[in-house]
Amino acid sequence: MSVYVYYISVLRKRLSGDSIFLLLLLMSSISAQAQIHQMVRKDSSAIDRTYNLNPVVVTGSGHHQRLKSTATPVRVLSSQEISEQGITTFDGALTRMMPQASMAPNAMGTFLRLNGLGNKYILILINGQKLSGDISNNVDLNRINMARVKRIEVLDGAASSLYGSDAIAGVINIITDQPTQNLISITSDTKVSGHGIMTEAVSLDIYKNGFGSYTSFSHDQADSYQTNDEEYVKGSEPQTQKTIAPFFTGYRSNIIGQKFTYAPTQHLALNAGLDYSYKITNRPETRSDITGGTDYEMRYKGLRWNVGGIYKFTNRHSLQADFTVDRFRYGKEYDVETKTYQIGDYVQSKKQRMMEGELKAILGITTHSTTIFGADWRKDYLVATSGNIDQHVSTLAAYAQHEMKFLKDFTATFGLRYTHHETFNNHLTPKLSLMYAPGSFRFRATYSAGFRAPGLDELYYHYYAVNRGKPQISFGNQDLKPEDSHYFSLNAEYRTHLIAISLTGYLNRINDMIVKQKIDVDDTSLAMLQREFPEMTEAEASKLVSYALYQNSDKGDVKGMQLNISANILPGLNISANYVYTYARYKSGEAWQTLERSIRHAATIAVNYHHSWRQYALNVNLNGRLQSKTYYPDYEDAPGFGIWNLNTTHSLHFLKGVLFKPSLGIDNIFDKADRRIDASDRKYALYTPGRMFVIGGTIKLWK
């Protein structure tokens, strides 16, 4: 209870009274239920259903082990928890369940932040293999097929010793599910709510005598919407005008996936998979009578395939090989005729391709140790028409990690990665962690180094575009230096099958941090820019105030604290609460500045109740996200908010091999939305349109 009192005292001036009232009412209700439970006879029909507070994970150590046994703290979002909260999208899973993650969706993808740092510092993996492709540093999260997610593992902080470049803020590893029992199953999962929001996922799984076929299709869509149909017009006196510019950009997205597995013996398992993704925005078209429309939609396509296998010599000795190719491209598809383009014309903006091969050996050389040796090769290609880039770069790496238990309750992990980058030569990234585990307690200390080479766009960009009449210019910088980081964390944890409490403090220091520096335009620089971009008109040049240049700042500094609690309070009743404090800054010259989009305080809370009556089961989930303001050093800060959601699931199992699960819920119970008038100096953190009723259902047939 003291955790919640502390959080409320910190945020009560930033968050709404509705959120605090609901939180206190919820805690009082749980306390009352606990007292009643002690006085009444236990219902024999109730199922003692508990959350697994000690799941198997792989991301922290590189091999499978129980969560309490890993020397590096890992946060796990299970498919059960995701489903019970009524979540059907990847960004929804992170923002509703992980306060250290935040999103800013727009037509260019989703700007993801983790522990105060943005997309380029976050490594997203699917079964340990990198997910490539971004739009102006915005990740296209619609490429992730949630129908196949078994769990999402999140490792905070630098992890370059195992995973290489980009793993400075953390690693998000999406583990997919492939049933391995002899069966044939068909599953359909649908969710519909307001503003045209709908998700649909259909899967067909076949497994027989070691052979598995897993086919899936998912569709995700949302209409564009506004929270205010006015915008400010610049002038000597503030004025407003009507606009059709969307606050949230609608889209249509499809993913088709196919995976095959084959295990001819108990020692050998092979796999091959392919995923195709397609997405197009759905924005209002240009009109002569009102501002805010666009001539084109953004169209994205991705194709990812991989092959791999694992050979287990024994239960503790294995050899694993994987090869992945990931292609992603996007551009403009015109739906309004212009002077240059016809309806249906497509103009490619960016095309990316990544090839990666990895060979890894996991060895149990001694009874109380696990040793990993690995080699990794990767090549990245970038063709950006709008940025005038056609470049590629390759990296080759070798790594080793040794984890061993010594004395009675101590575990130590030592790791080292050697990376040879085609442009930036050689780098060593070590890792050291120590865990002391007396009984149900865990005490951990970790140091890990991070490394990130400048991206091809940061090196070579030569970009000019006009967005809503405003010219935008960005330059790459071939004199950039690689970024490196030093991450320190201390963790204390208590974990049983009934309760798990974890407290972590960390410090992440980044050297030579790459930032997009705004440079004011004067007469000399304007003449230079007009020579560089002859397509820029005089009218556009007159509106140019600044341009962007990628530069190394002195350093970045992120420090914070995380508190995570999950408890199986009563049979069928679980509560989880997560709070984070993040202080993220960067220094350029002598001045420190707050990192853009960073959030000082945030929390997520979920209460889940489950009860069964023979062939019917009820699941009720109340969850909320509360956060303080979002910092924008060059703009107006976005205010804090508290969002609460309710989801109920009703499982009906009357026929053998048939499961029907209708669901009903309310997203954003208290109708919170950012309805401020749009302005050029205004940024946002809350993107919901307001309260929405949600209906959905799952049908599963199996034999």
Short mmCIF file of C-alpha atoms in Angstrom, two decimals, residues 139-323:
data_model
loop_
_atom_site.label_atom_id
_atom_site.label_comp_id
_atom_site.label_asym_id
_atom_site.label_seq_id
_atom_site.Cartn_x
_atom_site.Cartn_y
_atom_site.Cartn_z
CA VAL A 139 9.65 2.14 -36.19
CA ASP A 140 6.85 0.52 -38.21
CA LEU A 141 5.42 -1.53 -35.34
CA ASN A 142 2.59 -2.76 -37.56
CA ARG A 143 5.07 -5.31 -38.93
CA ILE A 144 4.82 -7.28 -35.69
CA ASN A 145 2.23 -10.06 -35.84
CA MET A 146 0.64 -10.14 -32.38
CA ALA A 147 -1.32 -13.29 -33.28
CA ARG A 148 1.92 -15.25 -32.88
CA VAL A 149 3.30 -13.65 -29.72
CA LYS A 150 3.94 -16.06 -26.85
CA ARG A 151 5.65 -13.49 -24.66
CA ILE A 152 7.57 -10.24 -24.91
CA GLU A 153 10.84 -10.04 -22.99
CA VAL A 154 12.32 -6.62 -22.22
CA LEU A 155 15.91 -6.19 -21.09
CA ASP A 156 16.69 -2.68 -19.85
CA GLY A 157 20.03 -1.01 -20.48
CA ALA A 158 23.03 -1.72 -22.66
CA ALA A 159 23.30 -5.27 -23.97
CA SER A 160 25.87 -5.02 -26.73
CA SER A 161 27.98 -7.90 -25.42
CA LEU A 162 25.30 -10.35 -26.65
CA TYR A 163 23.37 -8.34 -29.22
CA GLY A 164 25.76 -5.85 -30.78
CA SER A 165 25.08 -2.37 -32.09
CA ASP A 166 21.89 -0.43 -31.19
CA ALA A 167 21.30 -2.19 -27.84
CA ILE A 168 22.00 0.87 -25.66
CA ALA A 169 18.57 1.66 -24.16
CA GLY A 170 17.49 -1.97 -24.07
CA VAL A 171 16.38 -5.04 -25.99
CA ILE A 172 12.79 -6.04 -26.77
CA ASN A 173 12.65 -9.70 -27.79
CA ILE A 174 9.36 -11.02 -29.17
CA ILE A 175 9.06 -14.78 -28.65
CA THR A 176 6.53 -16.44 -30.95
CA ASP A 177 4.44 -19.50 -30.19
CA GLN A 178 4.40 -22.73 -32.19
CA PRO A 179 2.41 -25.60 -30.62
CA THR A 180 4.30 -28.91 -30.47
CA GLN A 181 1.46 -31.30 -29.69
CA ASN A 182 -0.17 -33.51 -32.31
CA LEU A 183 -3.14 -31.36 -33.29
CA ILE A 184 -4.88 -29.25 -35.90
CA SER A 185 -6.27 -25.94 -34.66
CA ILE A 186 -7.92 -22.89 -36.18
CA THR A 187 -8.18 -19.63 -34.24
CA SER A 188 -9.95 -16.40 -35.08
CA ASP A 189 -9.54 -13.32 -32.87
CA THR A 190 -11.49 -10.09 -33.54
CA LYS A 191 -11.70 -6.72 -31.78
CA VAL A 192 -13.77 -3.70 -32.84
CA SER A 193 -14.14 -0.24 -31.27
CA GLY A 194 -14.83 3.35 -32.29
CA HIS A 195 -13.24 5.44 -35.06
CA GLY A 196 -13.00 2.44 -37.36
CA ILE A 197 -10.54 0.65 -35.09
CA MET A 198 -10.51 -3.08 -35.79
CA THR A 199 -8.06 -5.94 -35.49
CA GLU A 200 -8.59 -9.41 -36.92
CA ALA A 201 -6.18 -12.36 -36.66
CA VAL A 202 -6.69 -15.84 -38.09
CA SER A 203 -4.26 -18.72 -37.66
CA LEU A 204 -4.05 -22.36 -38.74
CA ASP A 205 -1.67 -24.64 -36.82
CA ILE A 206 -0.82 -28.20 -37.83
CA TYR A 207 1.62 -30.41 -35.94
CA LYS A 208 2.12 -34.10 -36.59
CA ASN A 209 5.04 -36.44 -35.93
CA GLY A 210 7.67 -33.72 -35.65
CA PHE A 211 6.43 -31.59 -38.54
CA GLY A 212 4.76 -28.24 -37.86
CA SER A 213 3.03 -25.76 -40.17
CA TYR A 214 1.91 -22.40 -38.76
CA THR A 215 -0.07 -20.06 -41.01
CA SER A 216 -1.41 -16.67 -39.93
CA PHE A 217 -3.12 -13.60 -41.30
CA SER A 218 -3.73 -10.40 -39.37
CA HIS A 219 -5.50 -7.19 -40.30
CA ASP A 220 -5.28 -3.94 -38.33
CA GLN A 221 -7.03 -0.70 -39.20
CA ALA A 222 -8.05 2.67 -37.76
CA ASP A 223 -9.62 5.80 -39.20
CA SER A 224 -8.00 9.20 -38.95
CA TYR A 225 -9.53 11.31 -36.22
CA GLN A 226 -9.34 14.73 -34.60
CA THR A 227 -9.69 15.84 -30.99
CA ASN A 228 -10.05 19.47 -32.11
CA ASP A 229 -10.91 20.73 -35.61
CA GLU A 230 -9.19 24.10 -35.18
CA GLU A 231 -5.59 25.25 -35.54
CA TYR A 232 -3.75 28.45 -34.76
CA VAL A 233 -2.72 30.76 -37.59
CA LYS A 234 0.49 32.73 -37.19
CA GLY A 235 0.09 36.48 -37.14
CA SER A 236 0.39 39.60 -35.02
CA GLU A 237 -2.73 38.48 -33.13
CA PRO A 238 -3.55 34.83 -32.37
CA GLN A 239 -6.26 33.53 -34.69
CA THR A 240 -7.78 30.15 -35.34
CA GLN A 241 -9.16 28.46 -38.41
CA LYS A 242 -10.90 25.21 -39.23
CA THR A 243 -8.76 22.30 -40.41
CA ILE A 244 -9.20 18.69 -41.50
CA ALA A 245 -5.65 17.76 -40.50
CA PRO A 246 -5.86 14.52 -38.47
CA PHE A 247 -4.61 14.38 -34.92
CA PHE A 248 -4.09 10.64 -35.43
CA THR A 249 -3.31 9.24 -38.88
CA GLY A 250 -5.52 6.34 -39.92
CA TYR A 251 -4.17 3.28 -41.71
CA ARG A 252 -4.86 -0.19 -43.07
CA SER A 253 -2.32 -2.91 -42.33
CA ASN A 254 -2.05 -6.61 -43.25
CA ILE A 255 0.47 -9.31 -42.29
CA ILE A 256 0.69 -12.79 -43.81
CA GLY A 257 2.99 -15.26 -42.07
CA GLN A 258 4.04 -18.84 -42.69
CA LYS A 259 6.44 -20.91 -40.64
CA PHE A 260 7.52 -24.53 -40.95
CA THR A 261 9.33 -26.59 -38.32
CA TYR A 262 10.70 -30.10 -38.54
CA ALA A 263 12.27 -32.20 -35.79
CA PRO A 264 13.37 -35.52 -37.35
CA THR A 265 15.05 -36.61 -34.11
CA GLN A 266 15.07 -35.51 -30.50
CA HIS A 267 18.43 -33.84 -31.15
CA LEU A 268 17.71 -31.81 -34.31
CA ALA A 269 15.09 -29.10 -34.94
CA LEU A 270 14.85 -27.06 -38.15
CA ASN A 271 12.71 -24.03 -39.00
CA ALA A 272 11.94 -21.71 -41.90
CA GLY A 273 9.59 -18.73 -41.91
CA LEU A 274 8.30 -15.88 -44.07
CA ASP A 275 6.34 -12.72 -43.19
CA TYR A 276 4.91 -10.21 -45.64
CA SER A 277 3.51 -6.90 -44.35
CA TYR A 278 1.62 -4.12 -46.11
CA LYS A 279 0.41 -0.82 -44.71
CA ILE A 280 -1.09 2.33 -46.19
CA THR A 281 -2.24 5.48 -44.43
CA ASN A 282 -5.80 6.81 -44.67
CA ARG A 283 -5.72 10.61 -44.51
CA PRO A 284 -8.18 13.25 -45.72
CA GLU A 285 -7.49 14.44 -49.25
CA THR A 286 -6.44 17.96 -50.21
CA ARG A 287 -9.33 20.43 -50.50
CA SER A 288 -9.40 23.99 -51.78
CA ASP A 289 -11.82 25.23 -49.10
CA ILE A 290 -9.99 24.06 -45.97
CA THR A 291 -6.45 23.25 -44.83
CA GLY A 292 -5.05 19.97 -43.55
CA GLY A 293 -5.55 17.57 -46.45
CA THR A 294 -2.78 15.71 -48.29
CA ASP A 295 -2.19 14.74 -51.92
CA TYR A 296 -0.84 11.28 -51.13
CA GLU A 297 -0.85 8.38 -48.70
CA MET A 298 2.26 6.77 -47.21
CA ARG A 299 2.63 3.15 -48.31
CA TYR A 300 4.88 0.60 -46.62
CA LYS A 301 5.88 -2.94 -47.57
CA GLY A 302 8.03 -5.44 -45.71
CA LEU A 303 9.26 -8.92 -46.53
CA ARG A 304 11.17 -10.93 -43.95
CA TRP A 305 12.34 -14.53 -44.17
CA ASN A 306 14.61 -16.70 -42.12
CA VAL A 307 15.95 -20.23 -41.90
CA GLY A 308 17.62 -21.83 -38.93
CA GLY A 309 18.13 -24.87 -36.80
CA ILE A 310 19.43 -26.17 -33.52
CA TYR A 311 21.26 -29.40 -32.78
CA LYS A 312 21.25 -30.57 -29.16
CA PHE A 313 24.13 -32.89 -28.39
CA THR A 314 22.78 -33.21 -24.84
CA ASN A 315 20.36 -31.19 -22.71
CA ARG A 316 23.19 -28.79 -21.90
CA HIS A 317 25.19 -28.74 -25.15
CA SER A 318 23.72 -27.29 -28.34
CA LEU A 319 24.69 -25.58 -31.59
CA GLN A 320 22.37 -23.04 -33.22
CA ALA A 321 22.49 -21.35 -36.64
CA ASP A 322 20.17 -18.69 -38.10
CA PHE A 323 20.07 -16.63 -41.29
#
